[in-house]
PDB file of N, CA and C in Angstrom:
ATOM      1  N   UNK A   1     116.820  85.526 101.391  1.00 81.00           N
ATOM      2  CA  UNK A   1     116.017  86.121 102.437  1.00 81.00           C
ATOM      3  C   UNK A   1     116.854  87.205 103.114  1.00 81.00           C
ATOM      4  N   UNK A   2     116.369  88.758 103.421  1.00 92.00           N
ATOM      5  CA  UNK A   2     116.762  89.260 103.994  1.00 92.00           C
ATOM      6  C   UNK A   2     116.297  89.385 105.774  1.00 92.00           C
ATOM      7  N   UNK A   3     117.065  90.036 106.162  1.00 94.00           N
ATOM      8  CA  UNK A   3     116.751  90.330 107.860  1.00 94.00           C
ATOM      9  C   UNK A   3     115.706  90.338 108.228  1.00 94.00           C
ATOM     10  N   UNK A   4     115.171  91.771 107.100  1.00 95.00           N
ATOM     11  CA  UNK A   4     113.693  92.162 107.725  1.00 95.00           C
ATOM     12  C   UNK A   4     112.482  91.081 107.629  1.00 95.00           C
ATOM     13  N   UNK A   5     112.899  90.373 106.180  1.00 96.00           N
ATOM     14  CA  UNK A   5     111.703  89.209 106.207  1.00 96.00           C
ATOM     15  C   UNK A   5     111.859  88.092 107.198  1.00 96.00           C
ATOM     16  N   UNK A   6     113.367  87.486 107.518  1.00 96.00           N
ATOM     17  CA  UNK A   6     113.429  87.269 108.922  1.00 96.00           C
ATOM     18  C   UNK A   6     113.022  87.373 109.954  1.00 96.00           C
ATOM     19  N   UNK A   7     112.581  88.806 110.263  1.00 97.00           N
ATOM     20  CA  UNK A   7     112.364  89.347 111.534  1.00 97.00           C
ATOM     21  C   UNK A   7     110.582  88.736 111.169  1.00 97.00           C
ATOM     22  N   UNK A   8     110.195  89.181 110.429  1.00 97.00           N
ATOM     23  CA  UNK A   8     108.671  89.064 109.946  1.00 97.00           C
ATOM     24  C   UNK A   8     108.355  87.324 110.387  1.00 97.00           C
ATOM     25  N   UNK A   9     109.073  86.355 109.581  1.00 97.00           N
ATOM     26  CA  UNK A   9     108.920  84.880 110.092  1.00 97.00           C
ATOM     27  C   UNK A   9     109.134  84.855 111.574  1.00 97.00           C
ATOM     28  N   UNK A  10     110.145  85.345 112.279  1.00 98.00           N
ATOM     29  CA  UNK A  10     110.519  84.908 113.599  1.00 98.00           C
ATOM     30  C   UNK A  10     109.270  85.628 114.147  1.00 98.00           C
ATOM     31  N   UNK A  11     108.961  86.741 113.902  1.00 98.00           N
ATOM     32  CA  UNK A  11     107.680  87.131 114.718  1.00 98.00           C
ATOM     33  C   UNK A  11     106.178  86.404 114.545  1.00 98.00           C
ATOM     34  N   UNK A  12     105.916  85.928 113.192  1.00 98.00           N
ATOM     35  CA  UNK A  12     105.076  85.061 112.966  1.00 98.00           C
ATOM     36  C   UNK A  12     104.646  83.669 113.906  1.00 98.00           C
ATOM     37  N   UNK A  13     105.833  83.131 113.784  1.00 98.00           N
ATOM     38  CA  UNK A  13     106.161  82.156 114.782  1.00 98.00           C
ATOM     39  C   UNK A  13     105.909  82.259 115.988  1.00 98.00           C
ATOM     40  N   UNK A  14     106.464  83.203 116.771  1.00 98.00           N
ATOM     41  CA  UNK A  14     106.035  84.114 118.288  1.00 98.00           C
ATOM     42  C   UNK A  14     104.432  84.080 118.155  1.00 98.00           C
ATOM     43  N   UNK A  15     104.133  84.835 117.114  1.00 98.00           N
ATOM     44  CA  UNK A  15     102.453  84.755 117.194  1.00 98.00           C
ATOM     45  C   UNK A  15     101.685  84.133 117.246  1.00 98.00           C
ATOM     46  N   UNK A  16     102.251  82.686 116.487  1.00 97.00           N
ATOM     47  CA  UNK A  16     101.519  81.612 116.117  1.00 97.00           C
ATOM     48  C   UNK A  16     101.537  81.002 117.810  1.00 97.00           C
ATOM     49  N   UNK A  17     102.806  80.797 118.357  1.00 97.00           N
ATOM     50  CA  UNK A  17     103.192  79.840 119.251  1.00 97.00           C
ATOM     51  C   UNK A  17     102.206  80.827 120.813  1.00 97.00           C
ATOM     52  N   UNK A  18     102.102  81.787 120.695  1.00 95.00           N
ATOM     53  CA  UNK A  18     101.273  82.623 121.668  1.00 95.00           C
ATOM     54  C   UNK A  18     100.071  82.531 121.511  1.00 95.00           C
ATOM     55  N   UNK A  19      99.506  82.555 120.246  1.00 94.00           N
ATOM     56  CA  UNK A  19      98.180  81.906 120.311  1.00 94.00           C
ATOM     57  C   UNK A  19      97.663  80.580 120.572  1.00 94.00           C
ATOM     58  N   UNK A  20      98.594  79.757 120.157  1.00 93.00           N
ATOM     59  CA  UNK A  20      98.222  77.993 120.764  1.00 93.00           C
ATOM     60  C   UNK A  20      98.447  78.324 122.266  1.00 93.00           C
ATOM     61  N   UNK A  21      99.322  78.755 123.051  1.00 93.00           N
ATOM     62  CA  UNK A  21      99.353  78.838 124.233  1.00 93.00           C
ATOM     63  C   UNK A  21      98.058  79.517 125.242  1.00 93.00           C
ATOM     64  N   UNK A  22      97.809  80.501 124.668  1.00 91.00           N
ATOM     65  CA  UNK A  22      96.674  80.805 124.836  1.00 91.00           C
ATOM     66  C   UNK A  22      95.275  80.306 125.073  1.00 91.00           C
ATOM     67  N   UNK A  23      94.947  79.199 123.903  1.00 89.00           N
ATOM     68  CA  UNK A  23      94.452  78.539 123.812  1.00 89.00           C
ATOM     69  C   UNK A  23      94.265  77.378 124.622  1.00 89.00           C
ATOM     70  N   UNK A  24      95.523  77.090 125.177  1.00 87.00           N
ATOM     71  CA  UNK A  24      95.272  76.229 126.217  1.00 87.00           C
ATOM     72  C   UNK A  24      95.485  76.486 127.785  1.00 87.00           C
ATOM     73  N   UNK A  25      95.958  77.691 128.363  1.00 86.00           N
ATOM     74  CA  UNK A  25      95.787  78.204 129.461  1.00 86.00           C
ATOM     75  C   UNK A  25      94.973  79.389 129.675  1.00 86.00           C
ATOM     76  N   UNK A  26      93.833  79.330 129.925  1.00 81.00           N
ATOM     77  CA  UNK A  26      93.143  80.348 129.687  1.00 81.00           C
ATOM     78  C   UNK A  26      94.269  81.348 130.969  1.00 81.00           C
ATOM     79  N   UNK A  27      94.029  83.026 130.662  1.00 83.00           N
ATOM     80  CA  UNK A  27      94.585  83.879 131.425  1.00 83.00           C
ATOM     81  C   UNK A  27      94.035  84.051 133.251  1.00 83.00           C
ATOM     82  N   UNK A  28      92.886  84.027 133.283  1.00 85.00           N
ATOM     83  CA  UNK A  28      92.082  84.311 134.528  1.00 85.00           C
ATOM     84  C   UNK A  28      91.845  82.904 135.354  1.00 85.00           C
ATOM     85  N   UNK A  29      92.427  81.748 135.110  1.00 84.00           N
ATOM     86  CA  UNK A  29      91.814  80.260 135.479  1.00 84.00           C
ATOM     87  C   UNK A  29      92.690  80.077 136.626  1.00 84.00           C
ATOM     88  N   UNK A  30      91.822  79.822 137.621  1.00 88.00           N
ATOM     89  CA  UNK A  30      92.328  79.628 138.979  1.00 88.00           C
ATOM     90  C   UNK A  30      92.660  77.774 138.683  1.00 88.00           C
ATOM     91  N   UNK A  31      92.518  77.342 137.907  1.00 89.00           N
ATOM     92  CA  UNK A  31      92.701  75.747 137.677  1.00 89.00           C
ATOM     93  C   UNK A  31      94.042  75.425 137.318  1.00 89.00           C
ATOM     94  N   UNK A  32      94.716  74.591 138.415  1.00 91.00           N
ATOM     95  CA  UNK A  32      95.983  74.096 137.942  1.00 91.00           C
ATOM     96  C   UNK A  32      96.295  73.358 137.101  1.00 91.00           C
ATOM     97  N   UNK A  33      97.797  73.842 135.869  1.00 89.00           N
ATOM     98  CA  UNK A  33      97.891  73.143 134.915  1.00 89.00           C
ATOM     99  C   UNK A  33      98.165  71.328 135.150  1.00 89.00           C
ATOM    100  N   UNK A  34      97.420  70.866 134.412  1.00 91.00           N
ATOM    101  CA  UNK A  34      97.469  69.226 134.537  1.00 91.00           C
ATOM    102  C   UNK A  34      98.821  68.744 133.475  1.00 91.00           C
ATOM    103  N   UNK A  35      98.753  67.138 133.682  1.00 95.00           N
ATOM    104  CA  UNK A  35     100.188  67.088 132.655  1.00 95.00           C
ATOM    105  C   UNK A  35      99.760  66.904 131.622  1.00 95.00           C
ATOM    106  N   UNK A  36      98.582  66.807 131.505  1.00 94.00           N
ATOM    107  CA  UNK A  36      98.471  66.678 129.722  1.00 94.00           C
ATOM    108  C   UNK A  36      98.832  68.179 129.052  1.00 94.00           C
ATOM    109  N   UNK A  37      98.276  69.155 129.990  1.00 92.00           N
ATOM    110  CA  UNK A  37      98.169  70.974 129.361  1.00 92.00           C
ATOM    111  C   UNK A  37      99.908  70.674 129.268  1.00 92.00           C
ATOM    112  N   UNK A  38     100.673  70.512 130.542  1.00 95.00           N
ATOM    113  CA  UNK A  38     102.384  70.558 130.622  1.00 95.00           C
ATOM    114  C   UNK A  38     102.649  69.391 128.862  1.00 95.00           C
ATOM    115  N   UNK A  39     102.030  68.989 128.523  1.00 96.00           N
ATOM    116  CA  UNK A  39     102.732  68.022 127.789  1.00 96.00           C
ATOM    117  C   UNK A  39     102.151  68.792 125.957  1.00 96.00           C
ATOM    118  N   UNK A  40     101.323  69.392 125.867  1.00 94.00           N
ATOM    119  CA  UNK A  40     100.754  70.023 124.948  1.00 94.00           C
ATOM    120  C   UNK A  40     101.862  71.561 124.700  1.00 94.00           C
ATOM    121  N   UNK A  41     102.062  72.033 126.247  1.00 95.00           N
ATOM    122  CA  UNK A  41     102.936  73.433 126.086  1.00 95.00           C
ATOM    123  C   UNK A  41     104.546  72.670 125.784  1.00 95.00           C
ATOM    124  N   UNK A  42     104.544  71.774 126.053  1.00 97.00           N
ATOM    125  CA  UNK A  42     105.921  71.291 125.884  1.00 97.00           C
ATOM    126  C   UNK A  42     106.117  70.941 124.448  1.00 97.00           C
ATOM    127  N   UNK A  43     105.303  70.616 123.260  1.00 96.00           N
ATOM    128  CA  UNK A  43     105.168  70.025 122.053  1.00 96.00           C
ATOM    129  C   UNK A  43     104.956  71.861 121.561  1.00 96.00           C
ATOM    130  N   UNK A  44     104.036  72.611 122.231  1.00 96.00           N
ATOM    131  CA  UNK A  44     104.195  73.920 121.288  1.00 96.00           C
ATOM    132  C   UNK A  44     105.734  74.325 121.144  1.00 96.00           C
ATOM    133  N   UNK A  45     106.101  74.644 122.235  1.00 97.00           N
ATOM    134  CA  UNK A  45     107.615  74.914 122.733  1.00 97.00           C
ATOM    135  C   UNK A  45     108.140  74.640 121.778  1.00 97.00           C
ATOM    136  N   UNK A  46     108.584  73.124 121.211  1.00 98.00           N
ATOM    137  CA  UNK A  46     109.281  72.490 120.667  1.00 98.00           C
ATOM    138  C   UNK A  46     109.220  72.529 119.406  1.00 98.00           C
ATOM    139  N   UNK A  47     107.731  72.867 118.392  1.00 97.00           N
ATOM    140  CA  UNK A  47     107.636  73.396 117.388  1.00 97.00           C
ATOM    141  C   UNK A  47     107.814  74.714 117.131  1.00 97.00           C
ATOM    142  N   UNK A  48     107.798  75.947 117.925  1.00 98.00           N
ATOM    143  CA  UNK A  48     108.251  76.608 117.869  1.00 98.00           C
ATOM    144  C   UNK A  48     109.752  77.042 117.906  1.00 98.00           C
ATOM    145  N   UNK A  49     110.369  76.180 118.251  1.00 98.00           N
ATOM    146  CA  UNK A  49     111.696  76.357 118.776  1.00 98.00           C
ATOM    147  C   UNK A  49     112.309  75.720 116.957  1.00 98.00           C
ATOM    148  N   UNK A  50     111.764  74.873 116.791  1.00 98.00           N
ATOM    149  CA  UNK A  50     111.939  74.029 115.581  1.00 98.00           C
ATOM    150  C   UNK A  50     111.882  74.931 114.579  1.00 98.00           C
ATOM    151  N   UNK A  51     110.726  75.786 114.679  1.00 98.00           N
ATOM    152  CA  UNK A  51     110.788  76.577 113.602  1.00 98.00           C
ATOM    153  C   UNK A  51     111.581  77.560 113.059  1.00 98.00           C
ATOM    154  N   UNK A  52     111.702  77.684 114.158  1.00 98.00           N
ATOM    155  CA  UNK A  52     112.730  79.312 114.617  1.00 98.00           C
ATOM    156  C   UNK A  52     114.159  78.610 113.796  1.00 98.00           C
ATOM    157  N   UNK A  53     114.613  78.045 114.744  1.00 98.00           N
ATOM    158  CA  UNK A  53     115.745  77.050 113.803  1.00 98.00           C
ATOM    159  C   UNK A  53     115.568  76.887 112.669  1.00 98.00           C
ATOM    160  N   UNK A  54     114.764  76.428 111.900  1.00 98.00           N
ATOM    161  CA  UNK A  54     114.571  76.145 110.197  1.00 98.00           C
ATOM    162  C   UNK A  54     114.611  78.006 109.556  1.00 98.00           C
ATOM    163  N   UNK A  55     113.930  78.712 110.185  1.00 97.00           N
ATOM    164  CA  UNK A  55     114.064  79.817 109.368  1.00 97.00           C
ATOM    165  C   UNK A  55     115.279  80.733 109.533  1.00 97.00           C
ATOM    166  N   UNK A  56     116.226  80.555 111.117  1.00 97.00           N
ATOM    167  CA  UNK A  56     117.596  80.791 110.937  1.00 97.00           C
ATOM    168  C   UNK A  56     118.347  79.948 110.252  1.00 97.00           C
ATOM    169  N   UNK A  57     118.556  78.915 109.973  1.00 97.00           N
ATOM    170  CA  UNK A  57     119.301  78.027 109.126  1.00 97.00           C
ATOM    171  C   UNK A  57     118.950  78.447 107.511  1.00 97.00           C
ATOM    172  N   UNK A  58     117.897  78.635 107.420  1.00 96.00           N
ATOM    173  CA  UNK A  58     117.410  79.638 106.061  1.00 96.00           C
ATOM    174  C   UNK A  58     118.325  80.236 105.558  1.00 96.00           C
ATOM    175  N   UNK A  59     118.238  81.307 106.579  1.00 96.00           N
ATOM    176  CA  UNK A  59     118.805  82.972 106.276  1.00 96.00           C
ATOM    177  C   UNK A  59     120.356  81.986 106.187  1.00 96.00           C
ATOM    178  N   UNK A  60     121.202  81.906 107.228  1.00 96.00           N
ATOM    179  CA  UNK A  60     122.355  81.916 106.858  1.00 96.00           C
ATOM    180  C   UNK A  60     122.695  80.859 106.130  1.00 96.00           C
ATOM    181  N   UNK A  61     122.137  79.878 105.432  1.00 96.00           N
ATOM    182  CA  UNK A  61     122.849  79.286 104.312  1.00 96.00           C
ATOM    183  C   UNK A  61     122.179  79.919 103.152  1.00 96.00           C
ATOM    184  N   UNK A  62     121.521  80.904 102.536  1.00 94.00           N
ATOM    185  CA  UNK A  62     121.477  81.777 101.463  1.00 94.00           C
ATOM    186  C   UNK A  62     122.161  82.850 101.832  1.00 94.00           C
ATOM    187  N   UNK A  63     122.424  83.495 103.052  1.00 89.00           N
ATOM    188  CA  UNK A  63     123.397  84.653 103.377  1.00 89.00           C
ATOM    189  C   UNK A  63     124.938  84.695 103.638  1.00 89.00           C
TER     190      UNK A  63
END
């Protein structure tokens, strides 16, 4: 794997993880987040973060 396809996954990821977020806080909602929404953004977080990690660990053990 090079950089640029790197850059392409890590941004994928960003995209993916911005659209689930999205999805669960709408932008305009005067409604405060509850702990289930806090406990849903906390599991995106964490797969995202996960991912990110698996596709740097990628790159530098083939690089």
């Amino acid at each position: 794997m090079d950089t640029t396809k790197l850059d392409r996954n890590l941004d994928q990821i960003l995209q993916d993880f911005a659209s689930e977020t999205r999805m669960l806080f709408s932008e305009n909602s005067k409604e405060p987040a509850s702990i289930e929404d806090i406990s849903d953004l906390a599991k995106q977080t964490f797969y995202a973060l996960n991912s990110m990690k698996k596709e740097i660990i990628d790159f530098l053990n083939n690089n």
